[in-house]
């Protein structure tokens, strides 16, 4: 179980990572990065396509970061996002 201090560190890292990634055009549809303490996963929330009523769908993905260092956590999240947003339709 992570301490309150560790959870605060992870939350701060993810907020800063989100800000940095949103400055990259490829990741402009990111909505949020958060840490789920129950599953040891980073929850990635992003916007989908525009619907007919001019709202956007919201999708989530999860990256397992159990027993990872903070550097590995960031690396795994970035790798997932790179693979996901680099796919060609």
Short mmCIF file of C-alpha atoms in Angstrom, two decimals:
data_model
loop_
_atom_site.label_atom_id
_atom_site.label_comp_id
_atom_site.label_asym_id
_atom_site.label_seq_id
_atom_site.Cartn_x
_atom_site.Cartn_y
_atom_site.Cartn_z
CA UNK A 1 0.00 0.00 0.00
CA UNK A 2 1.32 3.39 -0.96
CA UNK A 3 1.64 6.14 1.62
CA UNK A 4 -0.25 9.42 1.32
CA UNK A 5 3.03 11.10 0.37
CA UNK A 6 3.64 8.60 -2.47
CA UNK A 7 0.08 9.06 -3.74
CA UNK A 8 0.60 12.83 -3.70
CA UNK A 9 3.86 12.44 -5.66
CA UNK A 10 2.19 10.24 -8.28
CA UNK A 11 -0.74 12.63 -8.63
CA UNK A 12 1.62 15.59 -9.08
CA UNK A 13 3.72 13.71 -11.64
CA UNK A 14 0.65 12.75 -13.66
CA UNK A 15 -0.70 16.32 -13.65
CA UNK A 16 2.62 17.65 -14.92
CA UNK A 17 2.93 14.84 -17.47
CA UNK A 18 -0.58 15.65 -18.73
CA UNK A 19 0.33 19.32 -19.14
CA UNK A 20 3.49 18.46 -21.05
CA UNK A 21 1.77 15.92 -23.31
CA UNK A 22 -1.10 18.27 -24.16
CA UNK A 23 1.47 20.67 -25.63
CA UNK A 24 2.22 17.97 -28.22
CA UNK A 25 -0.27 18.13 -31.06
CA UNK A 26 -0.60 14.35 -31.17
CA UNK A 27 -1.97 14.21 -27.60
CA UNK A 28 -4.33 17.20 -27.73
CA UNK A 29 -7.35 14.93 -27.09
CA UNK A 30 -6.09 13.83 -23.66
CA UNK A 31 -8.49 14.76 -20.90
CA UNK A 32 -6.91 13.39 -17.74
CA UNK A 33 -4.32 11.08 -16.22
CA UNK A 34 -5.11 9.71 -12.77
CA UNK A 35 -3.92 6.95 -10.49
CA UNK A 36 -6.29 4.23 -9.25
CA UNK A 37 -5.02 3.14 -5.84
CA UNK A 38 -7.22 0.00 -5.83
CA UNK A 39 -5.76 -1.50 -9.00
CA UNK A 40 -2.32 0.17 -9.22
CA UNK A 41 -3.20 1.49 -12.67
CA UNK A 42 -2.95 4.84 -14.38
CA UNK A 43 -6.32 5.74 -15.85
CA UNK A 44 -6.00 7.62 -19.12
CA UNK A 45 -9.09 9.58 -20.17
CA UNK A 46 -9.34 11.07 -23.64
CA UNK A 47 -11.90 12.62 -25.94
CA UNK A 48 -13.25 10.72 -28.92
CA UNK A 49 -14.93 11.92 -32.07
CA UNK A 50 -17.54 14.66 -32.16
CA UNK A 51 -21.08 13.28 -32.02
CA UNK A 52 -24.07 14.63 -33.93
CA UNK A 53 -25.20 16.65 -30.90
CA UNK A 54 -21.77 18.38 -30.82
CA UNK A 55 -20.64 16.62 -27.67
CA UNK A 56 -17.61 14.38 -27.59
CA UNK A 57 -17.43 10.81 -26.40
CA UNK A 58 -15.04 10.13 -23.54
CA UNK A 59 -12.94 6.97 -23.51
CA UNK A 60 -10.67 5.49 -20.89
CA UNK A 61 -7.69 3.20 -20.98
CA UNK A 62 -5.70 1.68 -18.13
CA UNK A 63 -1.99 1.06 -17.79
CA UNK A 64 -0.84 -1.33 -15.07
CA UNK A 65 1.96 0.27 -13.08
CA UNK A 66 2.09 -2.11 -10.12
CA UNK A 67 5.56 -2.31 -8.57
CA UNK A 68 7.00 0.24 -11.00
CA UNK A 69 9.40 3.03 -10.23
CA UNK A 70 8.17 6.55 -10.95
CA UNK A 71 10.37 6.71 -14.05
CA UNK A 72 8.94 3.40 -15.30
CA UNK A 73 5.41 4.64 -14.59
CA UNK A 74 5.98 7.69 -16.81
CA UNK A 75 7.68 5.56 -19.46
CA UNK A 76 4.84 3.01 -19.57
CA UNK A 77 2.16 5.70 -19.83
CA UNK A 78 4.04 7.50 -22.62
CA UNK A 79 4.65 4.23 -24.47
CA UNK A 80 0.96 3.35 -24.30
CA UNK A 81 -0.07 6.79 -25.54
CA UNK A 82 2.50 6.74 -28.33
CA UNK A 83 1.30 3.35 -29.56
CA UNK A 84 -2.38 4.30 -29.27
CA UNK A 85 -2.21 7.72 -30.94
CA UNK A 86 0.26 6.58 -33.62
CA UNK A 87 -2.05 3.92 -35.02
CA UNK A 88 -3.21 4.41 -38.54
CA UNK A 89 -6.86 3.83 -39.27
#
